[in-house]
CSV table of C-alpha atoms in Angstrom, one decimal:
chain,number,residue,atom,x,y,z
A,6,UNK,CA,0.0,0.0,0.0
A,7,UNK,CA,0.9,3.6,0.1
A,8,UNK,CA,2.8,5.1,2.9
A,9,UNK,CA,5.1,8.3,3.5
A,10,UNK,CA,7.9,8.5,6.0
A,11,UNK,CA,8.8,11.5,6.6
A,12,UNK,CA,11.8,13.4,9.1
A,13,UNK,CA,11.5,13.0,12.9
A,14,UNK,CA,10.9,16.4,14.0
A,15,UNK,CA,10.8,18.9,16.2
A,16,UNK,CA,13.0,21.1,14.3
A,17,UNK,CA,14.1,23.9,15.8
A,18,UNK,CA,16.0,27.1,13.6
A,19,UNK,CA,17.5,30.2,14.0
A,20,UNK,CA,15.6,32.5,11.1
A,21,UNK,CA,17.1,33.5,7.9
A,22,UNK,CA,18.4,29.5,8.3
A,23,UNK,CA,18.3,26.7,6.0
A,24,UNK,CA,15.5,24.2,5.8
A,25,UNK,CA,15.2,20.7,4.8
A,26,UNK,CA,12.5,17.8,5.6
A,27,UNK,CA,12.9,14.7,4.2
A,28,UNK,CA,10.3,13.0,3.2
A,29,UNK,CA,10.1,9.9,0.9
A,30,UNK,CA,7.1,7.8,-0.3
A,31,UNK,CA,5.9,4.4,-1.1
A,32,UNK,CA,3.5,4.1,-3.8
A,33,UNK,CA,1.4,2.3,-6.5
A,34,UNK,CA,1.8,3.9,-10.2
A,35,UNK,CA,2.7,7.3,-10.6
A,36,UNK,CA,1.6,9.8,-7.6
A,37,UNK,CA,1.1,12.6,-6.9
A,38,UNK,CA,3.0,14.6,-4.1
A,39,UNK,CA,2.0,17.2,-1.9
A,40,UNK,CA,3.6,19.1,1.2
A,41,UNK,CA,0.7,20.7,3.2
A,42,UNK,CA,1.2,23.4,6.5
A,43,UNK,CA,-1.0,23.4,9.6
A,44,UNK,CA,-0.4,26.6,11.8
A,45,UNK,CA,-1.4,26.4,15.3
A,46,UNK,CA,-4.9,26.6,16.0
A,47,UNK,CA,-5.9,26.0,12.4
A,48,UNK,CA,-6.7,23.4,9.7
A,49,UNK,CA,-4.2,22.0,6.5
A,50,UNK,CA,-3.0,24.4,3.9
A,51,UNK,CA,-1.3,23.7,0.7
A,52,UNK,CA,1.6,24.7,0.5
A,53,UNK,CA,3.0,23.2,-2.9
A,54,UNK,CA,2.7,20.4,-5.3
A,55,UNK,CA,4.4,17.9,-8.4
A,56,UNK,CA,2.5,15.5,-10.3
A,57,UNK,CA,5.1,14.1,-12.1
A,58,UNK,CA,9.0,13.3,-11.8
A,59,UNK,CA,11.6,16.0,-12.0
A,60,UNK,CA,8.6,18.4,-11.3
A,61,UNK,CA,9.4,21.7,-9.1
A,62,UNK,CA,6.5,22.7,-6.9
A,63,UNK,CA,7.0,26.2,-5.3
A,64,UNK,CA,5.4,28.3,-3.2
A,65,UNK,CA,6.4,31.5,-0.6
A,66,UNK,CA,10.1,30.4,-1.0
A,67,UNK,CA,9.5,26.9,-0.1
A,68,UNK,CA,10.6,24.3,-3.1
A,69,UNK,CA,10.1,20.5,-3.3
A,70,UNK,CA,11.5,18.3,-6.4
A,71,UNK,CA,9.5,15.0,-7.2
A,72,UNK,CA,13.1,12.2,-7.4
A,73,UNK,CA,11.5,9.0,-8.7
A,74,UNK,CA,14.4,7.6,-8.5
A,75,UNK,CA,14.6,8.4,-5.2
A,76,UNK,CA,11.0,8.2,-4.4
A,77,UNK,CA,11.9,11.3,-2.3
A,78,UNK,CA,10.1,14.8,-2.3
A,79,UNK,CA,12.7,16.8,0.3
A,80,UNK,CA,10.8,20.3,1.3
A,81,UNK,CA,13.3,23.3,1.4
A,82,UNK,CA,13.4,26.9,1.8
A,83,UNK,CA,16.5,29.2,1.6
A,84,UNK,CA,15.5,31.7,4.8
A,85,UNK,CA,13.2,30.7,7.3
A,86,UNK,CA,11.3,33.5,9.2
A,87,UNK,CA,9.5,33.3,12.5
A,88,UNK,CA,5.9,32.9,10.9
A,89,UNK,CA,7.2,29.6,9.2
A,90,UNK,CA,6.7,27.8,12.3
A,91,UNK,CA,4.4,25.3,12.0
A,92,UNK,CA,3.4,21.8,11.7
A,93,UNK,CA,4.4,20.3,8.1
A,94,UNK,CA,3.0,17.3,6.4
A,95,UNK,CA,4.3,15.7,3.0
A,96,UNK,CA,1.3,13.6,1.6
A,97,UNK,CA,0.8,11.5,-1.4
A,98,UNK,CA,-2.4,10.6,-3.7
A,99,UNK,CA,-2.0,7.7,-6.5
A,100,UNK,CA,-3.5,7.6,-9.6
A,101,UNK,CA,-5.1,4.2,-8.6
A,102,UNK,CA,-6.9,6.0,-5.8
A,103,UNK,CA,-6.7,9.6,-6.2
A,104,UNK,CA,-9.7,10.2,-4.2
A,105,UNK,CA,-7.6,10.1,-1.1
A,106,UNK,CA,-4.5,11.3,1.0
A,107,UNK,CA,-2.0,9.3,2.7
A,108,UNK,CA,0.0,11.5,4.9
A,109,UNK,CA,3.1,12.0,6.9
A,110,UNK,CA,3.3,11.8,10.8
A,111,UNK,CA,4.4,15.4,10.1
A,112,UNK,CA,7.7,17.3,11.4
A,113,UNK,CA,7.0,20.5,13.9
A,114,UNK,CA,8.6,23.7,13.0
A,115,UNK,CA,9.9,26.2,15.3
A,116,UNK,CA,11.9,29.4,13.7
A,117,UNK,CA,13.3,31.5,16.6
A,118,UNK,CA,14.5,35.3,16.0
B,27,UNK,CA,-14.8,33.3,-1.6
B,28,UNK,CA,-15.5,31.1,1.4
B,29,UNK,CA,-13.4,27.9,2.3
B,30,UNK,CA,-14.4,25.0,3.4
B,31,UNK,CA,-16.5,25.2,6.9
B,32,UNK,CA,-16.8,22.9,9.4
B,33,UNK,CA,-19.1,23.1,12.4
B,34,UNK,CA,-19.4,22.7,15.3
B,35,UNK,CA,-15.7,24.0,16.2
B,36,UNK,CA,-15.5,22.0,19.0
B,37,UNK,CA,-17.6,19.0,20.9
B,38,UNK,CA,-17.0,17.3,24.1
B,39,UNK,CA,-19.0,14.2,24.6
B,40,UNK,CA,-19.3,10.9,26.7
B,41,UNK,CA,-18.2,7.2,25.8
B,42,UNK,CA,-21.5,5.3,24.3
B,43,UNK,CA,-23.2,8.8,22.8
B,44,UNK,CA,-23.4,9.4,19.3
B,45,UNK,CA,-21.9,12.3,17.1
B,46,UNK,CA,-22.6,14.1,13.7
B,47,UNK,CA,-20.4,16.1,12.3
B,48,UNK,CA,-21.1,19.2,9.3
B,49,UNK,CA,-19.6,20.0,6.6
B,50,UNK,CA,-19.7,22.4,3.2
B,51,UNK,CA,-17.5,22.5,0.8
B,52,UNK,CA,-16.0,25.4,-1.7
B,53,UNK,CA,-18.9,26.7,-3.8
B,54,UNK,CA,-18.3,24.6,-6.9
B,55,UNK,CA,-16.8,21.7,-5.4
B,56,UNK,CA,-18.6,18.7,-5.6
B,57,UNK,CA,-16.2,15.9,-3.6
B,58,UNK,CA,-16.3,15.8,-0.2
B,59,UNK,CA,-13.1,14.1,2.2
B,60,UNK,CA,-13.4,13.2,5.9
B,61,UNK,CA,-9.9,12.9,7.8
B,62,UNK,CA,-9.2,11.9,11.4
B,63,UNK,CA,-5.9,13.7,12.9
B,64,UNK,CA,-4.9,11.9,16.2
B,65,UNK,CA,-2.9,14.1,18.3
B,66,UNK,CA,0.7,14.7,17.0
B,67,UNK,CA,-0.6,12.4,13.6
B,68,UNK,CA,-1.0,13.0,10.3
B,69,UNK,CA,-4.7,13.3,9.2
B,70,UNK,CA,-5.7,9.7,8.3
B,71,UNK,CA,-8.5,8.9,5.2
B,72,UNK,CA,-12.2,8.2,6.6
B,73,UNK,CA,-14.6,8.5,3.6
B,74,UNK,CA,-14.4,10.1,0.0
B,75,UNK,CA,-18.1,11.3,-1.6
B,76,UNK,CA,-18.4,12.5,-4.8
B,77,UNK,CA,-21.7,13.5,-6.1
B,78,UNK,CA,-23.6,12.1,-3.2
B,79,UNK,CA,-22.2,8.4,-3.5
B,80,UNK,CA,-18.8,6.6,-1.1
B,81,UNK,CA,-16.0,6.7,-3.2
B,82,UNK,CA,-13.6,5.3,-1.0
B,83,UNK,CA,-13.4,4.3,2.8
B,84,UNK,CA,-10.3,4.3,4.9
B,85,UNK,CA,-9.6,1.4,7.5
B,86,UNK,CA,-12.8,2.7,10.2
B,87,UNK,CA,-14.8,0.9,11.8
B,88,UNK,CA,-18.9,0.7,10.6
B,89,UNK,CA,-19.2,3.1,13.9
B,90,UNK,CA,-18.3,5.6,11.1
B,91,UNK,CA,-20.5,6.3,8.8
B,92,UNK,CA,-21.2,9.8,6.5
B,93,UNK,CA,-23.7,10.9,3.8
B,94,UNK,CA,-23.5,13.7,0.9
B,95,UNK,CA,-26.1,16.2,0.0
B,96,UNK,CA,-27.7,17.2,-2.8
B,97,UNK,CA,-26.0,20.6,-2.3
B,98,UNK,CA,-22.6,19.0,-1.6
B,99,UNK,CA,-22.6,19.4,1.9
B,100,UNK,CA,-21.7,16.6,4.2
B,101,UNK,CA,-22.2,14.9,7.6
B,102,UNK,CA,-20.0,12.3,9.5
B,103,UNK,CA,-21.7,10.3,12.1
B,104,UNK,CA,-19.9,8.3,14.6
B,105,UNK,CA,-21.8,6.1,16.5
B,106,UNK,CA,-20.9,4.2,20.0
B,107,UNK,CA,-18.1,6.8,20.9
B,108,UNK,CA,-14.9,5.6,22.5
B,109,UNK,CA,-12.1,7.2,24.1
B,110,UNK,CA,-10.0,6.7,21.1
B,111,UNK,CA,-11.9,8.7,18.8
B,112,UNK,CA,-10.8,12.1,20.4
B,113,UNK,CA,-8.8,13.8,17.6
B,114,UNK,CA,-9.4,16.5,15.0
B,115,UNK,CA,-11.9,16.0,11.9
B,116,UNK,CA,-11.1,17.4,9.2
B,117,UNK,CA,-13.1,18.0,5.6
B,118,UNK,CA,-11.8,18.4,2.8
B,119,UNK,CA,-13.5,19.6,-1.0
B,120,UNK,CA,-12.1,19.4,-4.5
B,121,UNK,CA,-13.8,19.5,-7.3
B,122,UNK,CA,-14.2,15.7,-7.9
B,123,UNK,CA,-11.5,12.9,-9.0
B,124,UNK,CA,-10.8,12.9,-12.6
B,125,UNK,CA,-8.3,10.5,-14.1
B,126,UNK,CA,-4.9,11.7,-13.8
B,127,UNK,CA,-6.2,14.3,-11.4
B,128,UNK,CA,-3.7,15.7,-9.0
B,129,UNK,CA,-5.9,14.9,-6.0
B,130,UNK,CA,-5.3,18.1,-3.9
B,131,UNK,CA,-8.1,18.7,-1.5
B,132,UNK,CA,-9.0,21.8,0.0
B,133,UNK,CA,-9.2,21.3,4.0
B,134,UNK,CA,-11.6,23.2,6.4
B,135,UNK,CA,-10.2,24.3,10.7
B,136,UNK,CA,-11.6,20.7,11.6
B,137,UNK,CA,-14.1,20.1,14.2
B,138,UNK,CA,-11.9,19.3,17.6
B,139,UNK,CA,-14.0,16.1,19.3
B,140,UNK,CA,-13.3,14.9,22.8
B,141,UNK,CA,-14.7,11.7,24.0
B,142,UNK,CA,-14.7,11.8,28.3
């Protein structure tokens, strides 16, 4: 079945850091890969997708590449600010049942100033 | 626009009672996603409608169960209520699976549920 492992958080950054979260994925056919953002308090955002390898999905400075070969879709941002903290989830839907996510235990954010 | 809305925001009930659970979706959208998020989970699949008929169900037990209006909208019940359903509900909307969709749902705050 599908599945998504993604990095152990909490991670905890200085801003104007570097980010990375790792995140790779086990699938059926040819998914489709997501990174969503829950602030506190409130429900999933997304925050930017790929549907297809070697895809770039971007989105307020954040940047993910789909790595078949890898099966890995790595979330990073340059500079980290303070109002980047928050919970993030990688999530996958395959084309055999693209009515549904299957998400990432999800890796807490904290940017301090 | 409005998003996706949810309601009640939260709900505090006791082990045995029954719960329903209300949900609209993006004007326009006519699939409807119910997700459990266990404290400190990821959101885990319940139920997929798409023009009023179950298009998928994740691993729940028949204590879940949820139905889709002719206007899109959407309620999960939960019968029987134990401890362990206590998490965050979310809904989600697109506007319905195509083939070679991307699959990217739009999610609403989640209705917060604790079960005493």
């Amino acid at each position: 079945g599908n599945s998504v492992t993604q990095m152990e958080g909490p991670v905890t950054l200085s801003e104007e850091a570097f980010l990375t979260i790792n995140c790779t994925y086990t699938a059926t056919g040819y998914p489709s890969l997501f990174w969503y953002v829950q602030y506190p308090g409130e429900g999933l955002q997304l925050l930017l997708k790929a549907t297809k390898a070697d895809d770039k999905g971007s989105n307020k400075g954040f940047e993910a590449t789909y790595r078949k070969e890898t099966t890995s879709f790595h979330l990073e941002k340059g500079s980290v600010q303070v109002s980047d903290s928050a919970v993030y989830f990688c999530a996958l839907s395959s084309g055999g049942s693209n009515y549904k996510l299957t998400f990432g235990k999800g890796t807490l954010l904290t940017v301090n100033p | 626009d409005a998003g996706v809305t949810q309601s009640p925001t939260h709900l505090i009930k006791t082990r045995g009672q029954h719960v329903t659970l209300r949900c609209s979706p993006i004007s326009g959208h006519k699939s409807v996603s119910w997700y459990q998020q266990v404290l400190g989970q990821g959101p885990q699949f319940i139920f997929q409608y798409y023009e009023k008929e179950e298009r998928g169900r994740g691993n729940f037990p028949d204590r879940f169960s949820a139905r889709q209006f002719p206007n899109y909208s959407s309620e999960l019940n939960v019968n029987a209520l134990l401890l362990g359903d206590s998490a965050l509900y979310l809904c989600a909307s697109n506007e319905g699976a195509r083939v070679g969709g991307a699959g990217e749902q739009y999610f609403g705050p989640g209705t917060r549920l604790t079960v005493t």
